[in-house]
Amino acid sequence: MYYKFNGVTQRLVGAAASAAYNPQGLKPIVATESPALIFGTTTKLASDLPATDSFLGKNKVPDLQKLFQKADGLPVHLKRGVPDKLLYRTTMALTIGGTIYCLVALYMASQPRNQK
Amino acid sequence: MAHQAHSYHMVDPSPWPIFGAAAALLTTSGLIMWFHYNSFQLLLLGTLSMLLVMLQWWRDIVRESTFQGHHTPTVQKGLRYGMVLFITSEAFFFLGFFWAFFHSSLAPTPELGGQWPPTGISPLNPLEVPLLNTAILLASGVTVTWAHHSIMEGNRKQAIHALTTTILLGFYFTALQATEYYEAPFSIADGVYGSTFFIATGFHGLHVIIGSSFLLVCLLRLINFHFTSNHHFGFEAAAWYWHFVDVIWLFLYMTIYWWGS
């Protein structure tokens, strides 16, 4: 008998082996078994394609899962390295620079205009 | 992976909330500068930074869920509550504009000619393009449900087809509304009729665009194998939002377009 945690009733309930070997919410860091197990055997998937059918690209999710679960101490918004850092710095420059510009503009707008 | 004795998600420190707040400041101040001083830079800066923050914040959520596995059933329950509360708040937002419409139209003042539509206003025929738009949104509600069932059954090709059809219907609605706006014999400046009509339908149109964008992101995620047959809350949230947009249109159609003509 296998068990899983039912999030609604907050109790352990009976489950099939596949649910026990693939706990809810947890994904394996590296596929130690065959790739099919990452997705489970009883759950039918949107990605459950025969090997020959490549309708609109192949499944890169397992590789991305490995990449984002690397224990490198990076926060999720910088996990991908250089492209993330560039985007982050651009956003920071625009928002912080913009805030300063905004405060200056609001200060000038609040000065009474003498000509009428 | 996590050494925690609970199923909640303790997120990594993130800069997006504070940057998002700054972006909101820039956008609102930018509106002021545009309205009163005819200057665009701040508004441009504001919308650009808002876009960047939204992209990166939601990108991080996809990373945390699909790639890092943090979205346990407990976390998902919280997200469901969150989406329901958000849509409820949007319903109240529209309620205000419907209130404004009924305030003016149930007892039209002498300044309007004591009638609704007011004297001089030729309203749009509800049985022409507005009726087509109603059919389009109802059909898109069907296709998005079809897409949902396809995802749950693991049928990838059908799910992609159904979701694409939904998005195309959304774009068709937007295009038709845009031509209606262009061709309308009255404008937002035409008294309280113009104001209530264009503010209510205008905000609805904005929500259609937001909903279509949300569905488009879901389509890209669907194509990239992010959804499983029993865990696809991003899609469900988009579908809920889309149904909400559809319901708002039905109310708009029945009250402003039909009763109000």
mmCIF file of C-alpha atoms in Angstrom:
data_model
loop_
_atom_site.group_PDB
_atom_site.id
_atom_site.type_symbol
_atom_site.label_atom_id
_atom_site.label_comp_id
_atom_site.label_asym_id
_atom_site.label_seq_id
_atom_site.Cartn_x
_atom_site.Cartn_y
_atom_site.Cartn_z
ATOM 1 C CA MET A 1 0.000 0.000 0.000
ATOM 2 C CA TYR A 2 1.388 3.424 -0.941
ATOM 3 C CA TYR A 3 0.311 6.770 0.408
ATOM 4 C CA LYS A 4 0.237 10.369 -0.740
ATOM 5 C CA PHE A 5 -0.614 13.634 1.000
ATOM 6 C CA ASN A 6 -4.007 15.076 0.069
ATOM 7 C CA GLY A 7 -3.610 18.843 0.136
ATOM 8 C CA VAL A 8 -7.361 19.436 0.481
ATOM 9 C CA THR A 9 -8.084 17.218 3.494
ATOM 10 C CA GLN A 10 -4.515 17.585 4.849
ATOM 11 C CA ARG A 11 -4.287 13.826 5.399
ATOM 12 C CA LEU A 12 -2.441 10.882 4.029
ATOM 13 C CA VAL A 13 -4.589 8.887 1.631
ATOM 14 C CA GLY A 14 -4.009 5.675 -0.293
ATOM 15 C CA ALA A 15 -2.339 6.065 -3.661
ATOM 16 C CA ALA A 16 -0.868 4.093 -6.519
ATOM 17 C CA ALA A 17 2.834 3.316 -6.747
ATOM 18 C CA SER A 18 3.389 5.985 -9.395
ATOM 19 C CA ALA A 19 2.260 8.748 -7.037
ATOM 20 C CA ALA A 20 4.580 7.438 -4.321
ATOM 21 C CA TYR A 21 7.567 7.302 -6.654
ATOM 22 C CA ASN A 22 6.776 10.784 -8.028
ATOM 23 C CA PRO A 23 5.750 12.880 -5.013
ATOM 24 C CA GLN A 24 3.524 15.879 -5.624
ATOM 25 C CA GLY A 25 5.376 19.080 -6.240
ATOM 26 C CA LEU A 26 8.815 17.485 -6.192
ATOM 27 C CA LYS A 27 10.794 16.964 -9.337
ATOM 28 C CA PRO A 28 13.945 14.831 -9.457
ATOM 29 C CA ILE A 29 17.137 16.863 -9.833
ATOM 30 C CA VAL A 30 18.671 14.423 -12.290
ATOM 31 C CA ALA A 31 16.817 11.693 -14.083
ATOM 32 C CA THR A 32 18.437 8.674 -12.465
ATOM 33 C CA GLU A 33 15.921 6.399 -14.104
ATOM 34 C CA SER A 34 14.597 6.484 -17.629
ATOM 35 C CA PRO A 35 13.131 9.862 -18.628
ATOM 36 C CA ALA A 36 9.582 8.486 -18.715
ATOM 37 C CA LEU A 37 9.588 8.262 -14.901
ATOM 38 C CA ILE A 38 10.039 12.009 -14.497
ATOM 39 C CA PHE A 39 6.496 12.371 -15.728
ATOM 40 C CA GLY A 40 5.086 9.248 -14.129
ATOM 41 C CA THR A 41 3.507 6.253 -15.782
ATOM 42 C CA THR A 42 -0.175 6.616 -14.994
ATOM 43 C CA THR A 43 -0.544 10.334 -15.649
ATOM 44 C CA LYS A 44 -1.191 11.075 -19.295
ATOM 45 C CA LEU A 45 0.631 14.186 -20.420
ATOM 46 C CA ALA A 46 0.462 16.892 -22.976
ATOM 47 C CA SER A 47 4.061 15.909 -23.699
ATOM 48 C CA ASP A 48 3.301 12.204 -23.982
ATOM 49 C CA LEU A 49 4.305 11.858 -27.605
ATOM 50 C CA PRO A 50 5.678 8.895 -29.488
ATOM 51 C CA ALA A 51 9.376 9.434 -30.174
ATOM 52 C CA THR A 52 8.848 10.058 -33.873
ATOM 53 C CA ASP A 53 6.235 12.814 -33.451
ATOM 54 C CA SER A 54 7.912 16.187 -32.979
ATOM 55 C CA PHE A 55 4.899 18.493 -33.332
ATOM 56 C CA LEU A 56 6.330 21.941 -32.684
ATOM 57 C CA GLY A 57 9.647 21.088 -31.093
ATOM 58 C CA LYS A 58 11.043 18.732 -28.514
ATOM 59 C CA ASN A 59 10.682 18.770 -24.760
ATOM 60 C CA LYS A 60 13.434 20.792 -23.139
ATOM 61 C CA VAL A 61 11.826 20.908 -19.677
ATOM 62 C CA PRO A 62 14.013 18.185 -18.071
ATOM 63 C CA ASP A 63 17.177 20.046 -19.131
ATOM 64 C CA LEU A 64 15.799 23.335 -17.815
ATOM 65 C CA GLN A 65 14.842 21.602 -14.575
ATOM 66 C CA LYS A 66 18.458 20.456 -14.194
ATOM 67 C CA LEU A 67 19.738 23.951 -14.951
ATOM 68 C CA PHE A 68 17.491 25.729 -12.482
ATOM 69 C CA GLN A 69 18.036 23.226 -9.709
ATOM 70 C CA LYS A 70 21.835 23.558 -9.729
ATOM 71 C CA ALA A 71 23.068 24.259 -6.208
ATOM 72 C CA ASP A 72 24.983 27.414 -7.122
ATOM 73 C CA GLY A 73 23.373 29.719 -4.564
ATOM 74 C CA LEU A 74 22.024 32.069 -7.226
ATOM 75 C CA PRO A 75 18.530 33.537 -6.717
ATOM 76 C CA VAL A 76 15.982 32.502 -9.304
ATOM 77 C CA HIS A 77 16.000 35.861 -11.101
ATOM 78 C CA LEU A 78 19.717 35.534 -11.868
ATOM 79 C CA LYS A 79 19.877 31.773 -12.276
ATOM 80 C CA ARG A 80 20.530 31.821 -15.979
ATOM 81 C CA GLY A 81 23.630 33.973 -15.684
ATOM 82 C CA VAL A 82 24.538 36.744 -18.139
ATOM 83 C CA PRO A 83 21.190 37.378 -19.902
ATOM 84 C CA ASP A 84 19.444 37.591 -16.505
ATOM 85 C CA LYS A 85 22.062 39.989 -15.150
ATOM 86 C CA LEU A 86 21.768 42.251 -18.211
ATOM 87 C CA LEU A 87 17.974 42.416 -17.997
ATOM 88 C CA TYR A 88 18.128 43.014 -14.243
ATOM 89 C CA ARG A 89 20.616 45.843 -14.574
ATOM 90 C CA THR A 90 18.660 47.437 -17.417
ATOM 91 C CA THR A 91 15.455 47.308 -15.374
ATOM 92 C CA MET A 92 17.235 48.732 -12.335
ATOM 93 C CA ALA A 93 18.769 51.549 -14.370
ATOM 94 C CA LEU A 94 15.419 52.467 -15.901
ATOM 95 C CA THR A 95 13.452 52.352 -12.651
ATOM 96 C CA ILE A 96 15.964 54.044 -10.371
ATOM 97 C CA GLY A 97 17.015 56.575 -12.974
ATOM 98 C CA GLY A 98 13.397 57.138 -13.845
ATOM 99 C CA THR A 99 12.442 57.664 -10.208
ATOM 100 C CA ILE A 100 15.083 60.376 -9.836
ATOM 101 C CA TYR A 101 13.909 62.016 -13.081
ATOM 102 C CA CYS A 102 10.337 61.749 -11.840
ATOM 103 C CA LEU A 103 11.116 63.408 -8.499
ATOM 104 C CA VAL A 104 12.928 66.250 -10.276
ATOM 105 C CA ALA A 105 10.031 66.688 -12.714
ATOM 106 C CA LEU A 106 7.468 66.691 -9.898
ATOM 107 C CA TYR A 107 9.563 69.192 -7.923
ATOM 108 C CA MET A 108 9.719 71.512 -10.942
ATOM 109 C CA ALA A 109 6.018 71.063 -11.605
ATOM 110 C CA SER A 110 5.243 72.043 -8.032
ATOM 111 C CA GLN A 111 7.037 75.412 -8.382
ATOM 112 C CA PRO A 112 4.499 78.184 -8.982
ATOM 113 C CA ARG A 113 4.800 79.729 -12.412
ATOM 114 C CA ASN A 114 5.177 83.481 -12.132
ATOM 115 C CA GLN A 115 4.087 84.585 -15.578
ATOM 116 C CA LYS A 116 0.354 84.754 -16.249
ATOM 117 C CA MET B 1 15.855 19.453 -2.189
ATOM 118 C CA ALA B 2 14.373 21.827 0.413
ATOM 119 C CA HIS B 3 15.061 21.340 4.094
ATOM 120 C CA GLN B 4 11.712 22.653 5.264
ATOM 121 C CA ALA B 5 9.063 20.911 7.341
ATOM 122 C CA HIS B 6 6.143 22.541 5.506
ATOM 123 C CA SER B 7 4.771 22.636 1.977
ATOM 124 C CA TYR B 8 4.833 26.409 1.479
ATOM 125 C CA HIS B 9 7.161 28.244 -0.873
ATOM 126 C CA MET B 10 9.703 30.553 0.758
ATOM 127 C CA VAL B 11 10.758 32.584 -2.271
ATOM 128 C CA ASP B 12 14.274 33.810 -3.038
ATOM 129 C CA PRO B 13 14.830 37.539 -2.417
ATOM 130 C CA SER B 14 13.558 39.365 -5.480
ATOM 131 C CA PRO B 15 13.884 42.939 -6.759
ATOM 132 C CA TRP B 16 10.675 42.905 -8.795
ATOM 133 C CA PRO B 17 8.205 44.124 -6.163
ATOM 134 C CA ILE B 18 10.126 47.331 -5.423
ATOM 135 C CA PHE B 19 10.947 47.886 -9.106
ATOM 136 C CA GLY B 20 7.272 47.312 -9.893
ATOM 137 C CA ALA B 21 6.285 49.945 -7.366
ATOM 138 C CA ALA B 22 8.781 52.366 -8.922
ATOM 139 C CA ALA B 23 7.405 51.559 -12.375
ATOM 140 C CA ALA B 24 3.891 52.365 -11.143
ATOM 141 C CA LEU B 25 5.180 55.703 -9.824
ATOM 142 C CA LEU B 26 6.782 56.486 -13.178
ATOM 143 C CA THR B 27 3.667 55.507 -15.124
ATOM 144 C CA THR B 28 1.287 57.594 -13.036
ATOM 145 C CA SER B 29 3.615 60.613 -12.920
ATOM 146 C CA GLY B 30 4.146 60.095 -16.632
ATOM 147 C CA LEU B 31 0.402 60.390 -17.179
ATOM 148 C CA ILE B 32 0.458 63.687 -15.286
ATOM 149 C CA MET B 33 3.345 65.012 -17.382
ATOM 150 C CA TRP B 34 1.531 63.958 -20.541
ATOM 151 C CA PHE B 35 -1.819 65.450 -19.579
ATOM 152 C CA HIS B 36 -0.531 68.756 -18.249
ATOM 153 C CA TYR B 37 2.821 69.386 -19.889
ATOM 154 C CA ASN B 38 2.508 67.425 -23.163
ATOM 155 C CA SER B 39 5.685 65.440 -22.354
ATOM 156 C CA PHE B 40 6.003 61.721 -23.149
ATOM 157 C CA GLN B 41 9.362 60.622 -21.744
ATOM 158 C CA LEU B 42 8.246 59.741 -18.226
ATOM 159 C CA LEU B 43 5.202 57.827 -19.452
ATOM 160 C CA LEU B 44 7.349 55.896 -21.908
ATOM 161 C CA LEU B 45 9.873 55.132 -19.195
ATOM 162 C CA GLY B 46 7.079 54.042 -16.882
ATOM 163 C CA THR B 47 5.376 51.667 -19.312
ATOM 164 C CA LEU B 48 8.711 50.239 -20.427
ATOM 165 C CA SER B 49 9.856 49.514 -16.886
ATOM 166 C CA MET B 50 6.403 48.091 -16.031
ATOM 167 C CA LEU B 51 6.711 45.736 -18.992
ATOM 168 C CA LEU B 52 10.199 44.646 -17.967
ATOM 169 C CA VAL B 53 9.143 44.003 -14.372
ATOM 170 C CA MET B 54 6.069 41.999 -15.418
ATOM 171 C CA LEU B 55 8.098 39.900 -17.855
ATOM 172 C CA GLN B 56 10.800 39.073 -15.343
ATOM 173 C CA TRP B 57 8.511 38.550 -12.348
ATOM 174 C CA TRP B 58 6.265 36.116 -14.203
ATOM 175 C CA ARG B 59 9.296 34.479 -15.862
ATOM 176 C CA ASP B 60 10.639 33.815 -12.350
ATOM 177 C CA ILE B 61 7.323 32.265 -11.283
ATOM 178 C CA VAL B 62 7.504 29.885 -14.253
ATOM 179 C CA ARG B 63 11.075 29.032 -13.245
ATOM 180 C CA GLU B 64 10.079 28.434 -9.620
ATOM 181 C CA SER B 65 7.149 26.197 -10.558
ATOM 182 C CA THR B 66 7.913 24.277 -13.732
ATOM 183 C CA PHE B 67 11.682 24.100 -13.346
ATOM 184 C CA GLN B 68 12.212 24.063 -9.582
ATOM 185 C CA GLY B 69 9.039 22.269 -8.497
ATOM 186 C CA HIS B 70 8.040 24.672 -5.703
ATOM 187 C CA HIS B 71 4.326 24.702 -6.523
ATOM 188 C CA THR B 72 3.015 22.025 -4.178
ATOM 189 C CA PRO B 73 -0.760 21.531 -3.845
ATOM 190 C CA THR B 74 -0.672 23.909 -0.870
ATOM 191 C CA VAL B 75 1.000 26.617 -2.924
ATOM 192 C CA GLN B 76 -1.425 26.002 -5.758
ATOM 193 C CA LYS B 77 -4.369 26.408 -3.397
ATOM 194 C CA GLY B 78 -3.023 29.828 -2.401
ATOM 195 C CA LEU B 79 -2.634 30.804 -6.049
ATOM 196 C CA ARG B 80 -6.219 29.764 -6.740
ATOM 197 C CA TYR B 81 -7.474 31.916 -3.872
ATOM 198 C CA GLY B 82 -5.346 34.766 -5.186
ATOM 199 C CA MET B 83 -6.726 34.582 -8.709
ATOM 200 C CA VAL B 84 -10.310 34.348 -7.467
ATOM 201 C CA LEU B 85 -9.837 37.401 -5.247
ATOM 202 C CA PHE B 86 -8.212 39.334 -8.079
ATOM 203 C CA ILE B 87 -11.041 38.571 -10.518
ATOM 204 C CA THR B 88 -13.559 39.534 -7.805
ATOM 205 C CA SER B 89 -11.819 42.889 -7.402
ATOM 206 C CA GLU B 90 -12.028 43.401 -11.175
ATOM 207 C CA ALA B 91 -15.745 42.620 -11.057
ATOM 208 C CA PHE B 92 -16.169 45.409 -8.509
ATOM 209 C CA PHE B 93 -14.128 47.707 -10.749
ATOM 210 C CA PHE B 94 -16.604 47.190 -13.589
ATOM 211 C CA LEU B 95 -19.525 47.424 -11.164
ATOM 212 C CA GLY B 96 -18.598 51.070 -10.654
ATOM 213 C CA PHE B 97 -18.878 51.862 -14.337
ATOM 214 C CA PHE B 98 -22.171 50.011 -14.648
ATOM 215 C CA TRP B 99 -23.392 52.067 -11.671
ATOM 216 C CA ALA B 100 -22.413 55.241 -13.483
ATOM 217 C CA PHE B 101 -24.274 54.100 -16.595
ATOM 218 C CA PHE B 102 -27.487 53.291 -14.722
ATOM 219 C CA HIS B 103 -27.254 56.462 -12.642
ATOM 220 C CA SER B 104 -27.475 58.561 -15.790
ATOM 221 C CA SER B 105 -29.678 56.354 -17.961
ATOM 222 C CA LEU B 106 -32.463 55.265 -15.587
ATOM 223 C CA ALA B 107 -33.594 58.852 -14.956
ATOM 224 C CA PRO B 108 -32.291 60.999 -17.845
ATOM 225 C CA THR B 109 -32.134 64.697 -16.960
ATOM 226 C CA PRO B 110 -33.787 67.486 -18.962
ATOM 227 C CA GLU B 111 -30.312 68.450 -20.228
ATOM 228 C CA LEU B 112 -30.258 65.133 -22.087
ATOM 229 C CA GLY B 113 -33.733 65.705 -23.471
ATOM 230 C CA GLY B 114 -35.341 63.596 -20.773
ATOM 231 C CA GLN B 115 -34.653 60.436 -22.768
ATOM 232 C CA TRP B 116 -32.063 57.689 -23.175
ATOM 233 C CA PRO B 117 -30.258 57.608 -25.557
ATOM 234 C CA PRO B 118 -29.984 61.390 -25.148
ATOM 235 C CA THR B 119 -31.251 63.701 -27.879
ATOM 236 C CA GLY B 120 -28.873 63.819 -30.816
ATOM 237 C CA ILE B 121 -27.116 60.525 -30.020
ATOM 238 C CA SER B 122 -27.511 57.771 -32.624
ATOM 239 C CA PRO B 123 -26.472 54.585 -30.811
ATOM 240 C CA LEU B 124 -24.858 51.620 -32.521
ATOM 241 C CA ASN B 125 -27.256 48.948 -33.765
ATOM 242 C CA PRO B 126 -26.951 46.088 -31.252
ATOM 243 C CA LEU B 127 -27.856 43.523 -33.895
ATOM 244 C CA GLU B 128 -24.899 44.328 -36.120
ATOM 245 C CA VAL B 129 -21.210 44.164 -35.092
ATOM 246 C CA PRO B 130 -21.937 44.025 -31.321
ATOM 247 C CA LEU B 131 -23.956 40.832 -31.847
ATOM 248 C CA LEU B 132 -21.109 39.334 -33.876
ATOM 249 C CA ASN B 133 -18.732 40.261 -31.061
ATOM 250 C CA THR B 134 -20.996 38.472 -28.604
ATOM 251 C CA ALA B 135 -20.907 35.349 -30.748
ATOM 252 C CA ILE B 136 -17.125 35.587 -31.038
ATOM 253 C CA LEU B 137 -16.579 35.750 -27.286
ATOM 254 C CA LEU B 138 -19.056 32.960 -26.591
ATOM 255 C CA ALA B 139 -17.283 30.790 -29.171
ATOM 256 C CA SER B 140 -13.937 31.596 -27.576
ATOM 257 C CA GLY B 141 -15.352 30.406 -24.260
ATOM 258 C CA VAL B 142 -16.124 27.098 -25.900
ATOM 259 C CA THR B 143 -12.682 26.776 -27.500
ATOM 260 C CA VAL B 144 -10.854 27.575 -24.266
ATOM 261 C CA THR B 145 -12.847 24.838 -22.520
ATOM 262 C CA TRP B 146 -11.985 22.490 -25.377
ATOM 263 C CA ALA B 147 -8.324 23.390 -24.860
ATOM 264 C CA HIS B 148 -8.603 22.665 -21.142
ATOM 265 C CA HIS B 149 -10.087 19.222 -21.708
ATOM 266 C CA SER B 150 -7.416 18.468 -24.319
ATOM 267 C CA ILE B 151 -4.700 19.350 -21.808
ATOM 268 C CA MET B 152 -6.299 17.157 -19.161
ATOM 269 C CA GLU B 153 -6.477 14.262 -21.607
ATOM 270 C CA GLY B 154 -2.867 14.713 -22.693
ATOM 271 C CA ASN B 155 -3.832 15.561 -26.246
ATOM 272 C CA ARG B 156 -1.094 18.049 -27.158
ATOM 273 C CA LYS B 157 -1.995 18.771 -30.774
ATOM 274 C CA GLN B 158 -5.669 19.429 -30.049
ATOM 275 C CA ALA B 159 -4.828 21.580 -27.048
ATOM 276 C CA ILE B 160 -2.557 23.743 -29.189
ATOM 277 C CA HIS B 161 -5.202 24.030 -31.910
ATOM 278 C CA ALA B 162 -7.967 24.936 -29.458
ATOM 279 C CA LEU B 163 -5.910 27.497 -27.573
ATOM 280 C CA THR B 164 -4.714 29.085 -30.827
ATOM 281 C CA THR B 165 -8.326 29.359 -32.012
ATOM 282 C CA THR B 166 -9.270 31.023 -28.715
ATOM 283 C CA ILE B 167 -6.514 33.601 -29.099
ATOM 284 C CA LEU B 168 -7.419 34.297 -32.737
ATOM 285 C CA LEU B 169 -11.053 34.851 -31.735
ATOM 286 C CA GLY B 170 -9.842 37.286 -29.084
ATOM 287 C CA PHE B 171 -7.823 39.213 -31.668
ATOM 288 C CA TYR B 172 -10.798 39.227 -34.040
ATOM 289 C CA PHE B 173 -12.973 40.747 -31.279
ATOM 290 C CA THR B 174 -10.377 43.437 -30.621
ATOM 291 C CA ALA B 175 -10.038 44.271 -34.316
ATOM 292 C CA LEU B 176 -13.819 44.539 -34.744
ATOM 293 C CA GLN B 177 -14.153 46.740 -31.653
ATOM 294 C CA ALA B 178 -11.383 48.977 -32.958
ATOM 295 C CA THR B 179 -13.232 49.509 -36.241
ATOM 296 C CA GLU B 180 -16.469 50.122 -34.316
ATOM 297 C CA TYR B 181 -14.693 52.783 -32.254
ATOM 298 C CA TYR B 182 -13.362 54.386 -35.431
ATOM 299 C CA GLU B 183 -16.726 54.339 -37.224
ATOM 300 C CA ALA B 184 -18.941 55.331 -34.266
ATOM 301 C CA PRO B 185 -21.078 58.427 -34.873
ATOM 302 C CA PHE B 186 -20.437 59.635 -31.309
ATOM 303 C CA SER B 187 -17.281 60.158 -29.266
ATOM 304 C CA ILE B 188 -16.242 60.061 -25.613
ATOM 305 C CA ALA B 189 -16.829 63.821 -25.492
ATOM 306 C CA ASP B 190 -20.508 63.480 -26.402
ATOM 307 C CA GLY B 191 -21.975 63.985 -22.976
ATOM 308 C CA VAL B 192 -22.617 61.323 -20.427
ATOM 309 C CA TYR B 193 -23.631 58.800 -23.113
ATOM 310 C CA GLY B 194 -20.239 59.020 -24.744
ATOM 311 C CA SER B 195 -18.424 58.907 -21.413
ATOM 312 C CA THR B 196 -20.227 55.866 -20.034
ATOM 313 C CA PHE B 197 -20.076 54.019 -23.358
ATOM 314 C CA PHE B 198 -16.384 54.490 -24.082
ATOM 315 C CA ILE B 199 -15.113 54.138 -20.512
ATOM 316 C CA ALA B 200 -17.025 50.889 -19.890
ATOM 317 C CA THR B 201 -16.339 49.317 -23.290
ATOM 318 C CA GLY B 202 -12.831 50.757 -23.362
ATOM 319 C CA PHE B 203 -11.788 49.162 -20.086
ATOM 320 C CA HIS B 204 -13.436 45.954 -21.248
ATOM 321 C CA GLY B 205 -11.376 46.081 -24.444
ATOM 322 C CA LEU B 206 -8.231 46.566 -22.379
ATOM 323 C CA HIS B 207 -9.136 43.467 -20.380
ATOM 324 C CA VAL B 208 -9.659 41.517 -23.617
ATOM 325 C CA ILE B 209 -6.140 42.499 -24.668
ATOM 326 C CA ILE B 210 -4.764 41.498 -21.252
ATOM 327 C CA GLY B 211 -6.651 38.191 -21.392
ATOM 328 C CA SER B 212 -5.453 37.470 -24.921
ATOM 329 C CA SER B 213 -1.854 38.148 -23.855
ATOM 330 C CA PHE B 214 -2.246 35.814 -20.869
ATOM 331 C CA LEU B 215 -3.622 33.089 -23.175
ATOM 332 C CA LEU B 216 -0.769 33.682 -25.619
ATOM 333 C CA VAL B 217 1.792 33.129 -22.877
ATOM 334 C CA CYS B 218 -0.067 29.936 -21.964
ATOM 335 C CA LEU B 219 0.105 28.826 -25.594
ATOM 336 C CA LEU B 220 3.874 29.312 -25.628
ATOM 337 C CA ARG B 221 4.181 27.370 -22.373
ATOM 338 C CA LEU B 222 1.904 24.640 -23.729
ATOM 339 C CA ILE B 223 4.081 24.299 -26.831
ATOM 340 C CA ASN B 224 7.153 24.093 -24.611
ATOM 341 C CA PHE B 225 5.749 21.204 -22.566
ATOM 342 C CA HIS B 226 5.349 23.166 -19.321
ATOM 343 C CA PHE B 227 1.865 21.820 -18.521
ATOM 344 C CA THR B 228 1.045 18.326 -17.300
ATOM 345 C CA SER B 229 -2.379 16.786 -17.481
ATOM 346 C CA ASN B 230 -3.079 17.357 -13.804
ATOM 347 C CA HIS B 231 -0.973 20.449 -13.074
ATOM 348 C CA HIS B 232 -1.581 23.448 -15.328
ATOM 349 C CA PHE B 233 -2.816 26.194 -13.046
ATOM 350 C CA GLY B 234 -1.385 28.977 -15.219
ATOM 351 C CA PHE B 235 -3.715 27.871 -17.971
ATOM 352 C CA GLU B 236 -6.671 27.583 -15.606
ATOM 353 C CA ALA B 237 -6.071 31.102 -14.307
ATOM 354 C CA ALA B 238 -5.994 32.412 -17.883
ATOM 355 C CA ALA B 239 -9.201 30.527 -18.694
ATOM 356 C CA TRP B 240 -10.962 31.906 -15.598
ATOM 357 C CA TYR B 241 -9.909 35.420 -16.560
ATOM 358 C CA TRP B 242 -11.112 34.869 -20.113
ATOM 359 C CA HIS B 243 -14.534 33.649 -18.940
ATOM 360 C CA PHE B 244 -14.734 36.718 -16.685
ATOM 361 C CA VAL B 245 -14.009 38.992 -19.686
ATOM 362 C CA ASP B 246 -16.732 37.175 -21.619
ATOM 363 C CA VAL B 247 -19.289 37.634 -18.808
ATOM 364 C CA ILE B 248 -18.486 41.348 -18.533
ATOM 365 C CA TRP B 249 -19.091 41.692 -22.272
ATOM 366 C CA LEU B 250 -22.457 39.937 -21.968
ATOM 367 C CA PHE B 251 -23.492 42.447 -19.280
ATOM 368 C CA LEU B 252 -22.173 45.323 -21.391
ATOM 369 C CA TYR B 253 -24.063 44.075 -24.417
ATOM 370 C CA MET B 254 -27.343 43.558 -22.580
ATOM 371 C CA THR B 255 -27.268 46.875 -20.693
ATOM 372 C CA ILE B 256 -25.368 49.504 -22.696
ATOM 373 C CA TYR B 257 -25.777 48.202 -26.233
ATOM 374 C CA TRP B 258 -29.227 46.651 -26.137
ATOM 375 C CA TRP B 259 -31.275 48.201 -23.298
ATOM 376 C CA GLY B 260 -29.509 51.519 -23.774
ATOM 377 C CA SER B 261 -30.311 51.890 -27.469
#
